[in-house]
Coordinates of C-alpha atoms in Angstrom, one line a residue:
X1363 CA -7.4 -19.6 -21.2
X1364 CA -6.1 -23.2 -21.1
X1365 CA -2.7 -24.3 -19.8
X1366 CA -1.4 -27.8 -20.3
X1367 CA 0.7 -28.8 -17.3
X1368 CA 0.6 -31.2 -14.3
X1369 CA -1.9 -30.4 -11.6
X1370 CA 0.8 -31.4 -9.0
X1371 CA 2.9 -28.4 -9.9
X1372 CA 2.5 -25.6 -7.4
X1373 CA 1.5 -22.3 -8.8
X1374 CA 0.7 -18.8 -7.6
X1375 CA -2.0 -16.3 -8.3
X1376 CA -0.7 -12.7 -8.0
X1377 CA -2.8 -9.6 -7.9
X1378 CA 0.0 -7.0 -8.4
X1379 CA -1.9 -4.0 -7.2
X1380 CA -1.1 -0.3 -7.5
X1381 CA -1.1 0.1 -3.7
X1382 CA -0.8 -3.5 -2.3
X1383 CA -0.1 -6.9 -3.7
X1384 CA -2.1 -10.0 -2.7
X1385 CA -1.1 -13.6 -3.3
X1386 CA -2.8 -17.0 -3.2
X1387 CA -1.1 -20.2 -4.1
X1388 CA -2.1 -23.7 -5.1
X1389 CA -0.4 -26.7 -3.7
X1390 CA -1.6 -30.3 -3.8
X1391 CA -4.9 -29.0 -5.3
X1392 CA -5.7 -26.6 -2.5
X1393 CA -5.9 -22.8 -2.9
X1394 CA -4.4 -21.0 0.1
X1395 CA -3.9 -17.4 1.0
X1396 CA -0.3 -16.2 1.6
X1397 CA 0.4 -13.9 4.6
X1398 CA 3.4 -11.7 4.4
X1399 CA 5.4 -10.1 7.2
X1400 CA 3.6 -9.6 10.5
X1401 CA 0.8 -11.9 9.2
X1402 CA -0.4 -9.1 6.9
X1403 CA -2.6 -10.2 4.0
X1404 CA -1.2 -7.4 1.9
X1405 CA 2.3 -6.6 0.6
X1406 CA 2.7 -2.9 0.0
X1407 CA 3.6 -2.5 -3.7
X1408 CA 6.5 -0.3 -2.8
X1409 CA 10.3 -0.3 -2.8
X1410 CA 12.0 1.3 0.1
X1411 CA 15.6 2.3 -0.2
X1412 CA 18.4 3.8 2.0
X1413 CA 22.1 3.8 1.3
X1414 CA 21.8 1.3 -1.5
X1415 CA 19.7 -1.1 0.6
X1416 CA 16.4 -2.4 -0.7
X1417 CA 13.7 -3.0 1.9
X1418 CA 10.4 -4.4 0.5
X1419 CA 8.6 -6.4 3.2
X1420 CA 7.9 -5.6 6.9
X1421 CA 7.9 -1.9 6.1
X1422 CA 4.9 -0.3 7.6
X1423 CA 6.7 0.6 10.8
X1424 CA 8.8 3.7 11.1
X1425 CA 10.3 3.7 7.7
X1426 CA 10.0 7.5 7.3
X1427 CA 11.4 8.2 10.7
X1428 CA 14.3 5.8 9.9
X1429 CA 15.2 7.8 6.8
X1430 CA 14.0 5.5 4.1
X1431 CA 12.9 6.8 0.7
X1432 CA 10.2 5.1 -1.2
X1433 CA 8.9 4.5 -4.8
X1434 CA 5.2 3.6 -4.9
X1435 CA 2.3 3.3 -7.3
X1436 CA 4.6 2.3 -10.2
X1437 CA 1.7 0.3 -11.7
X1438 CA -0.1 3.6 -12.3
X1439 CA 2.9 4.8 -14.3
X1440 CA 4.1 1.7 -16.1
X1441 CA 3.9 2.0 -19.9
X1442 CA 2.8 5.6 -19.8
X1443 CA 4.6 8.3 -21.7
X1444 CA 6.0 11.0 -19.3
X1445 CA 5.1 13.9 -21.5
X1446 CA 1.4 12.9 -21.8
X1447 CA 0.7 13.0 -18.0
X1448 CA 0.0 15.6 -15.4
X1449 CA 2.8 16.1 -12.9
X1450 CA 1.2 18.4 -10.3
X1451 CA 1.4 15.8 -7.4
X1452 CA 4.2 13.5 -8.7
X1453 CA 6.1 13.4 -5.4
X1454 CA 3.0 12.7 -3.3
X1455 CA 1.8 10.1 -5.8
X1456 CA 5.0 8.2 -6.3
X1457 CA 7.0 9.0 -3.2
X1458 CA 10.1 9.8 -5.3
X1459 CA 9.8 12.4 -8.1
X1460 CA 9.9 10.6 -11.4
X1461 CA 11.8 11.7 -14.5
X1462 CA 11.6 11.2 -18.2
X1463 CA 13.7 8.4 -19.4
X1464 CA 15.4 8.0 -22.8
X1465 CA 12.4 5.8 -23.9
X1466 CA 10.0 8.6 -23.0
X1467 CA 8.6 6.6 -20.0
X1468 CA 8.7 7.1 -16.3
X1469 CA 12.0 6.5 -14.5
X1470 CA 13.2 7.0 -10.9
X1471 CA 16.6 8.0 -9.5
X1472 CA 17.4 6.3 -6.2
X1473 CA 20.0 7.2 -3.6
X1474 CA 22.6 5.0 -5.3
X1475 CA 22.6 7.5 -8.2
X1476 CA 21.2 4.9 -10.6
X1477 CA 18.0 5.3 -12.7
X1478 CA 15.3 2.7 -12.5
X1479 CA 12.4 2.1 -14.9
X1480 CA 8.9 1.1 -13.7
X1481 CA 9.8 -2.4 -14.9
X1482 CA 12.9 -2.4 -12.7
X1483 CA 10.9 -1.3 -9.6
X1484 CA 8.2 -3.9 -10.3
X1485 CA 10.7 -6.6 -10.8
X1486 CA 12.2 -6.0 -7.3
X1487 CA 8.8 -6.6 -5.8
X1488 CA 8.2 -9.7 -8.0
X1489 CA 11.6 -11.1 -6.9
X1490 CA 10.7 -10.6 -3.2
X1491 CA 7.4 -12.4 -3.6
X1492 CA 9.2 -15.3 -5.4
X1493 CA 11.8 -15.6 -2.6
X1494 CA 9.2 -15.5 0.2
X1495 CA 6.9 -18.0 -1.4
X1496 CA 9.7 -20.5 -2.2
X1497 CA 10.5 -20.7 1.5
X1498 CA 6.9 -21.8 2.3
X1499 CA 5.6 -23.5 -0.9
X1500 CA 8.8 -25.1 -2.2
X1501 CA 11.9 -24.2 -4.1
X1502 CA 10.5 -25.6 -7.3
X1503 CA 7.9 -22.9 -7.4
X1504 CA 8.1 -20.6 -10.4
X1505 CA 4.7 -20.7 -12.2
X1506 CA 2.3 -17.8 -11.8
X1507 CA -1.0 -16.5 -13.1
X1508 CA -0.9 -12.7 -12.9
X1509 CA -3.7 -10.2 -13.1
X1510 CA -3.8 -6.8 -14.8
X1511 CA -6.6 -4.2 -15.1
X1512 CA -8.9 -4.9 -18.0
X1513 CA -8.0 -1.5 -19.5
X1514 CA -4.3 -2.3 -19.6
X1515 CA -3.1 -2.0 -23.2
X1516 CA -0.7 -4.4 -24.9
X1517 CA 2.4 -2.4 -23.8
X1518 CA 1.5 -2.4 -20.1
X1519 CA 0.7 -6.1 -20.2
X1520 CA 4.0 -6.8 -21.8
X1521 CA 6.0 -4.7 -19.3
X1522 CA 4.3 -6.4 -16.3
X1523 CA 5.2 -9.8 -17.9
X1524 CA 8.8 -8.7 -18.4
X1525 CA 9.1 -7.5 -14.8
X1526 CA 8.0 -10.9 -13.5
X1527 CA 9.9 -13.1 -16.0
X1528 CA 13.1 -11.2 -15.5
X1529 CA 13.4 -12.4 -11.9
X1530 CA 12.5 -16.0 -12.4
X1531 CA 8.7 -16.2 -12.7
X1532 CA 7.2 -18.4 -15.4
X1533 CA 4.1 -16.4 -16.3
X1534 CA 1.5 -19.0 -17.3
X1535 CA -1.1 -16.4 -18.2
X1536 CA -2.1 -12.8 -17.8
X1537 CA -5.8 -12.5 -16.8
X1538 CA -7.9 -9.4 -16.4
X1539 CA -8.6 -8.5 -12.8
X1540 CA -12.5 -8.4 -13.1
X1541 CA -12.5 -11.8 -14.8
X1542 CA -10.3 -13.3 -12.0
X1543 CA -12.6 -11.7 -9.4
X1544 CA -15.7 -13.2 -11.1
X1545 CA -14.1 -16.7 -11.1
X1546 CA -13.3 -16.5 -7.4
X1547 CA -16.7 -15.1 -6.3
X1548 CA -18.7 -17.4 -8.6
X1549 CA -16.9 -20.5 -7.4
X1550 CA -17.4 -19.5 -3.8
X1551 CA -21.1 -18.5 -4.1
X1552 CA -22.1 -20.6 -7.1
X1553 CA -23.1 -17.5 -9.2
X1554 CA -24.5 -17.8 -12.7
X1555 CA -26.0 -15.4 -15.2
X1556 CA -25.0 -11.8 -15.8
X1557 CA -22.4 -10.4 -13.3
X1558 CA -21.1 -6.9 -13.1
X1559 CA -17.7 -6.4 -11.6
X1560 CA -16.8 -3.0 -10.2
X1561 CA -13.1 -3.0 -9.6
X1562 CA -11.8 0.3 -8.1
X1563 CA -8.1 -0.2 -7.2
X1564 CA -5.4 2.2 -6.2
X1565 CA -4.8 3.5 -9.7
X1566 CA -7.5 2.2 -12.1
X1567 CA -11.2 1.6 -12.4
X1568 CA -12.6 -1.4 -14.4
X1569 CA -16.2 -2.2 -14.9
X1570 CA -16.9 -5.5 -16.6
X1571 CA -20.1 -7.4 -17.5
X1572 CA -19.6 -11.1 -17.7
X1573 CA -22.0 -14.0 -18.5
X1574 CA -21.3 -17.0 -16.4
X1575 CA -22.7 -20.4 -17.3
X1576 CA -21.1 -23.2 -15.3
X1577 CA -17.4 -23.0 -15.8
X1578 CA -17.5 -20.7 -18.8
X1579 CA -16.9 -17.0 -18.2
X1580 CA -17.6 -14.8 -21.2
X1581 CA -16.9 -11.1 -21.0
X1582 CA -19.9 -9.3 -22.6
X1583 CA -18.4 -5.8 -22.3
X1584 CA -15.7 -3.9 -20.4
X1585 CA -14.8 -0.3 -19.9
X1586 CA -12.3 1.4 -17.7
X1587 CA -10.6 4.5 -16.7
X1588 CA -6.8 4.1 -16.4
X1589 CA -6.4 7.4 -14.5
X1590 CA -9.0 6.9 -11.8
X1591 CA -8.4 5.0 -8.6
X1592 CA -8.0 5.2 -4.8
X1593 CA -4.9 7.4 -5.4
X1594 CA -7.2 10.2 -6.7
X1595 CA -9.4 10.0 -3.6
X1596 CA -6.2 10.3 -1.5
X1597 CA -5.2 13.4 -3.5
X1598 CA -8.7 14.9 -2.9
X1599 CA -8.2 14.6 0.8
X1600 CA -4.7 16.1 0.6
X1601 CA -6.1 19.1 -1.3
X1602 CA -8.8 19.6 1.3
X1603 CA -6.2 19.7 4.1
X1604 CA -4.0 22.1 2.1
X1605 CA -7.0 24.4 1.4
X1606 CA -8.1 24.5 5.1
X1607 CA -4.5 25.1 6.1
X1608 CA -4.3 28.0 3.6
X1609 CA -7.5 29.6 5.0
X1610 CA -6.3 29.2 8.6
X1611 CA -2.7 30.6 8.1
X1612 CA -2.9 32.5 4.8
X1613 CA 0.1 30.6 3.4
X1614 CA 0.9 27.4 1.7
X1615 CA 1.3 24.3 3.8
X1616 CA 4.8 23.4 2.7
X1617 CA 6.1 27.0 2.5
X1618 CA 9.3 27.6 4.4
X1619 CA 10.3 24.0 4.6
X1620 CA 13.8 23.4 3.4
X1621 CA 14.2 21.3 0.2
X1622 CA 16.1 18.7 2.3
X1623 CA 13.2 18.2 4.6
X1624 CA 10.4 18.7 2.1
X1625 CA 10.2 15.2 0.7
X1626 CA 10.1 13.6 4.1
X1627 CA 7.3 16.0 5.2
X1628 CA 5.3 15.2 2.2
X1629 CA 5.7 11.5 2.7
X1630 CA 4.7 11.8 6.4
X1631 CA 1.6 13.7 5.6
X1632 CA 0.5 11.4 2.7
X1633 CA 1.1 8.3 4.8
X1634 CA -0.9 9.7 7.6
X1635 CA -3.8 10.8 5.3
X1636 CA -4.0 7.4 3.6
X1637 CA -4.4 5.7 6.9
X1638 CA -6.9 8.2 8.2
X1639 CA -8.9 8.1 5.0
X1640 CA -9.9 4.5 5.8
X1641 CA -11.3 5.6 9.1
X1642 CA -13.9 7.7 7.3
X1643 CA -15.6 4.4 6.3
X1644 CA -16.7 4.0 10.0
X1645 CA -16.4 7.4 11.6
X1646 CA -18.0 10.8 10.9
X1647 CA -14.8 12.8 10.9
X1648 CA -11.0 12.7 11.1
X1649 CA -8.6 15.0 12.8
X1650 CA -5.3 15.9 11.0
X1651 CA -2.5 17.2 13.1
X1652 CA -0.7 20.0 11.2
X1653 CA 1.4 21.3 14.0
X1654 CA 4.6 20.4 12.1
X1655 CA 3.6 22.8 9.4
X1656 CA 2.0 25.6 11.5
X1657 CA 4.9 26.1 13.9
X1658 CA 2.3 25.5 16.6
X1659 CA 2.4 22.9 19.4
X1660 CA -1.3 22.0 18.9
X1661 CA -3.0 22.7 15.6
X1662 CA -5.5 20.4 14.0
X1663 CA -7.7 20.4 10.9
X1664 CA -11.0 18.5 11.0
X1665 CA -12.4 16.8 7.9
X1666 CA -15.9 15.5 8.1
X1667 CA -17.1 12.5 6.2
X1668 CA -19.9 14.5 4.6
X1669 CA -17.5 17.2 3.5
X1670 CA -15.1 14.6 2.1
X1671 CA -17.9 12.8 0.2
X1672 CA -19.0 16.1 -1.3
X1673 CA -15.5 16.9 -2.4
X1674 CA -15.2 13.5 -4.1
X1675 CA -18.5 13.8 -5.9
X1676 CA -16.8 14.5 -9.3
X1677 CA -14.7 11.3 -8.8
X1678 CA -17.9 9.3 -7.9
X1679 CA -19.6 10.7 -11.0
X1680 CA -16.7 9.5 -13.1
X1681 CA -17.1 6.1 -11.5
X1682 CA -20.7 5.8 -12.4
X1683 CA -20.0 7.1 -15.9
X1684 CA -17.7 4.2 -16.4
X1685 CA -20.5 1.9 -15.2
X1686 CA -22.9 3.4 -17.8
X1687 CA -20.4 3.1 -20.6
X1688 CA -19.7 -0.5 -19.8
X1689 CA -23.4 -1.3 -19.9
X1690 CA -23.8 0.6 -23.1
X1691 CA -21.2 -1.6 -24.8
X1692 CA -23.1 -4.9 -24.0
X1693 CA -24.5 -6.3 -27.3
X1694 CA -27.3 -7.1 -27.5
X1695 CA -28.4 -4.6 -24.8
X1696 CA -29.4 -6.0 -21.4
X1697 CA -31.9 -4.4 -18.9
X1698 CA -30.4 -3.4 -15.6
X1699 CA -32.7 -5.9 -13.9
X1700 CA -31.0 -8.7 -15.7
X1701 CA -27.7 -8.1 -13.8
X1702 CA -28.0 -10.7 -11.1
X1703 CA -24.8 -10.0 -9.1
X1704 CA -22.6 -7.0 -8.6
X1705 CA -19.1 -7.8 -7.3
X1706 CA -17.1 -5.1 -5.5
X1707 CA -13.3 -5.4 -5.8
X1708 CA -10.4 -3.3 -4.6
X1709 CA -9.8 -0.9 -1.7
X1710 CA -11.3 2.0 -3.5
X1711 CA -14.7 0.3 -3.7
X1712 CA -14.9 0.7 0.2
X1713 CA -15.4 4.4 -0.3
X1714 CA -18.6 5.5 1.5
X1715 CA -21.7 5.7 -0.8
X1716 CA -20.3 3.4 -3.6
X1717 CA -22.2 0.4 -2.3
X1718 CA -25.4 2.5 -2.1
X1719 CA -24.9 4.0 -5.6
X1720 CA -24.6 0.5 -7.1
X1721 CA -27.5 -0.8 -5.1
X1722 CA -29.6 2.1 -6.5
X1723 CA -28.4 1.4 -10.0
X1724 CA -29.0 -2.4 -9.9
X1725 CA -31.9 -2.9 -7.5
X1726 CA -32.5 -6.5 -8.5
X1727 CA -28.8 -7.5 -8.1
X1728 CA -27.1 -9.1 -5.1
X1729 CA -24.2 -6.9 -4.0
X1730 CA -21.2 -9.0 -3.2
X1731 CA -18.6 -7.1 -1.2
X1732 CA -16.8 -9.8 0.7
X1733 CA -13.0 -10.1 0.6
X1734 CA -12.6 -7.2 -1.8
X1735 CA -8.8 -7.2 -1.5
X1736 CA -8.4 -11.0 -1.9
X1737 CA -10.8 -11.9 -4.7
X1738 CA -8.5 -11.1 -7.7
X1739 CA -5.5 -13.1 -6.4
X1740 CA -7.8 -16.0 -5.4
X1741 CA -9.3 -15.9 -8.8
X1742 CA -5.9 -16.1 -10.4
X1743 CA -5.1 -19.2 -8.4
X1744 CA -8.5 -20.7 -9.1
X1745 CA -7.9 -20.2 -12.8
X1746 CA -4.6 -22.0 -12.5
X1747 CA -6.1 -24.8 -10.5
X1748 CA -9.0 -25.4 -13.0
X1749 CA -6.8 -25.0 -16.1
X1750 CA -7.1 -28.6 -17.2
X1751 CA -10.9 -28.8 -17.0
X1752 CA -12.1 -29.2 -20.6
X1753 CA -15.2 -27.1 -19.8
X1754 CA -13.4 -24.2 -18.1
X1755 CA -12.8 -21.1 -20.2
X1756 CA -12.4 -17.4 -19.6
X1757 CA -13.3 -15.5 -22.8
X1758 CA -11.7 -12.0 -22.3
X1759 CA -11.7 -9.2 -24.8
X1760 CA -10.0 -6.0 -25.9
X1761 CA -11.2 -2.8 -24.2
X1762 CA -9.7 -0.3 -26.6
X1763 CA -9.2 -0.2 -30.4
X1764 CA -5.7 -0.9 -31.8
X1765 CA -5.3 1.0 -35.1
X1766 CA -2.7 2.0 -37.7
X1767 CA -2.2 5.8 -37.9
X1768 CA -3.1 6.8 -41.4
X1769 CA -4.4 9.9 -43.2
X1770 CA -7.1 11.1 -42.8
X1771 CA -7.9 8.8 -39.8
X1772 CA -6.6 5.7 -38.0
X1773 CA -7.4 2.4 -39.6
X1774 CA -8.6 -0.2 -37.0
X1775 CA -6.7 -3.5 -36.8
X1776 CA -8.5 -4.9 -33.7
X1777 CA -11.6 -3.1 -32.6
X1778 CA -12.7 -2.8 -28.9
X1779 CA -14.6 -5.9 -28.0
X1780 CA -12.3 -8.2 -30.0
X1781 CA -12.1 -11.5 -28.2
X1782 CA -8.7 -13.0 -27.2
X1783 CA -7.0 -14.5 -29.1
X1784 CA -7.3 -13.0 -32.5
X1785 CA -5.3 -12.7 -35.7
X1786 CA -5.3 -10.5 -38.8
X1787 CA -3.4 -10.3 -42.1
X1788 CA -2.9 -7.1 -44.1
X1789 CA -1.0 -6.3 -47.3
X1790 CA 0.5 -2.8 -47.8
X1791 CA 3.1 -1.3 -50.1
X1792 CA 5.7 1.4 -49.7
X1793 CA 4.7 5.0 -50.5
X1794 CA 7.7 5.7 -52.7
X1795 CA 9.1 3.6 -55.6
X1796 CA 12.5 2.1 -54.6
X1797 CA 11.9 2.7 -50.9
X1798 CA 13.8 0.1 -48.7
X1799 CA 12.0 0.8 -45.5
X1800 CA 8.5 1.1 -44.2
X1801 CA 7.4 2.7 -40.9
X1802 CA 4.0 1.9 -39.3
X1803 CA 2.7 3.7 -36.2
X1804 CA 0.2 1.8 -34.0
X1805 CA -2.1 3.8 -31.8
X1806 CA -4.7 3.0 -29.1
X1807 CA -8.1 4.5 -29.5
X1808 CA -10.7 5.0 -26.7
X1809 CA -14.3 5.7 -27.7
X1810 CA -15.6 6.7 -31.1
X1811 CA -13.7 10.0 -31.6
X1812 CA -11.1 9.4 -34.4
X1813 CA -8.7 11.9 -32.8
X1814 CA -8.9 10.4 -29.3
X1815 CA -5.9 8.2 -29.5
X1816 CA -2.3 7.9 -28.3
X1817 CA 0.7 6.3 -29.7
X1818 CA 1.5 2.7 -28.8
X1819 CA 4.7 2.2 -30.9
X1820 CA 6.3 2.5 -34.2
X1821 CA 7.3 -0.6 -36.2
X1822 CA 10.0 -0.1 -38.8
X1823 CA 10.5 -2.7 -41.6
X1824 CA 13.8 -2.1 -43.3
X1825 CA 15.4 -5.5 -44.0
X1826 CA 14.5 -5.5 -47.7
X1827 CA 15.5 -4.1 -51.1
X1828 CA 13.4 -2.8 -54.0
X1829 CA 13.9 -1.8 -57.6
X1830 CA 13.9 1.9 -58.3
X1831 CA 10.5 1.8 -59.9
X1832 CA 9.0 -0.8 -57.5
X1833 CA 6.5 -0.2 -54.7
X1834 CA 7.6 -3.0 -52.4
X1835 CA 4.7 -5.0 -51.1
X1836 CA 4.7 -6.3 -47.5
X1837 CA 2.4 -8.7 -45.6
X1838 CA 1.7 -7.8 -42.0
X1839 CA 0.4 -10.4 -39.6
X1840 CA -1.0 -9.0 -36.3
X1841 CA -1.6 -11.5 -33.5
X1842 CA -3.4 -10.8 -30.2
X1843 CA -2.6 -13.5 -27.7
X1844 CA -4.8 -15.0 -25.0
X1845 CA -3.1 -12.5 -22.6
X1846 CA -4.1 -9.5 -24.8
X1847 CA -0.5 -9.0 -25.9
X1848 CA 0.1 -7.9 -29.5
X1849 CA 2.8 -9.2 -31.8
X1850 CA 3.6 -8.3 -35.4
X1851 CA 5.4 -10.1 -38.1
X1852 CA 6.2 -8.6 -41.5
X1853 CA 7.1 -10.5 -44.7
X1854 CA 8.2 -9.2 -48.1
X1855 CA 6.1 -10.2 -51.1
X1856 CA 6.2 -12.2 -53.2
X1857 CA 9.3 -13.8 -51.6
X1858 CA 7.7 -14.1 -48.1
X1859 CA 11.0 -13.2 -46.4
X1860 CA 10.6 -12.3 -42.7
X1861 CA 11.8 -8.7 -42.1
X1862 CA 10.1 -7.9 -38.8
X1863 CA 9.4 -10.3 -35.9
X1864 CA 8.1 -8.3 -33.0
X1865 CA 7.0 -11.1 -30.7
X1866 CA 6.7 -8.5 -27.9
X1867 CA 5.3 -5.3 -29.2
X1868 CA 6.7 -3.3 -26.2
X1869 CA 10.2 -3.6 -27.7
X1870 CA 9.1 -1.3 -30.5
X1871 CA 8.6 1.6 -28.1

């Protein structure tokens, strides 16, 4: 991670979160926090809409009462194939029911009748951030270091980059969120040695073990769950309220509500529950007013902290399972007592009992839970600020295996744990004599099971000719960038004529 540019150039560190976005900027060598509307440290990662109008900042007020629709949590859906996901709580999760696009990914229809991809929605937010910051930092601002979850695959990284660059950002680098958090915390507290970062955001969980020596940050192992985050704890609370309602009234909570009012009612309930969930960090219970659904002037459901924690036990066990898997990947193995610091990142890490569970797991470590929502953005800005130091490096690695789909099993190109950047050459030939095209399917593998994979993309090489009896030979060059983004070039042999140049693998979706 090394960027050659003037230190006088202002730049921004962006933690584009599932639920909220946080920004720090560097100007004249100083790292500063940016406050959004109403002096809020957080910008909701949401797009509000009404009558073709886009409203992105200053939105926490009465947007539901004022009739605005919303698209939220798009980071959780970006790059995912619609048919591979569960859609039980789509409307509650995303605010607006998604649909399957022509590319097989998530799309959203807004009230202007147009369809928007996750990249389109994300770009609206990136544009708003750029316009706001230019007013304060300077019109020349365009450079950014942007963080992504460590478990984001090459497609998701590419799409986040596209969303930012499409509206004027010059993306200097993509950095993994746990690595950025480790940079920020270690600079602030002068940490060295083995550090474990537990990053539970709105939509993903990453657990990363880094070794910090001075200004060198080497990822020793990383494991994540791309389908586990604060959103899931929100859904658990929603299900508890719905179950208690069902027991009290012997009917479903949203039964009898007209389709026209249903979306608004769901949004109101989820918005209220998300705010009240945070109260359980400091109170023993919350009271949920369900009068609007019970046809009763005064009707409440009480959820206790203990009951909520018990309900979320399977989610907590999944969290700790990710911790164990990340530790198991460290080579050579390290005793738990060698972990000197545990850094907590993300709003989801505030959940009751998580601190204690990690303290029990790592009794010799110092638990660092300060500024959980700011660390990643601050780390991005710090990385940008320190970019010209010859001794500053962040050595990140691939968290999944990228493989070619072959019979009888996928053939690994880059195995999990491969350091960024990396390159590989491979020669293959067409299956049939005289064939003038060659299709390769790339898959992403998690874990050791050979059948545990999903498709990343297909790459078709067709710009060549061959004799009727010839099996055409092709040279494939796979490159994994510093940002963890895959590109593929294909050359015919022996001519070495370029027939595929996928500099951004997501275009091959």
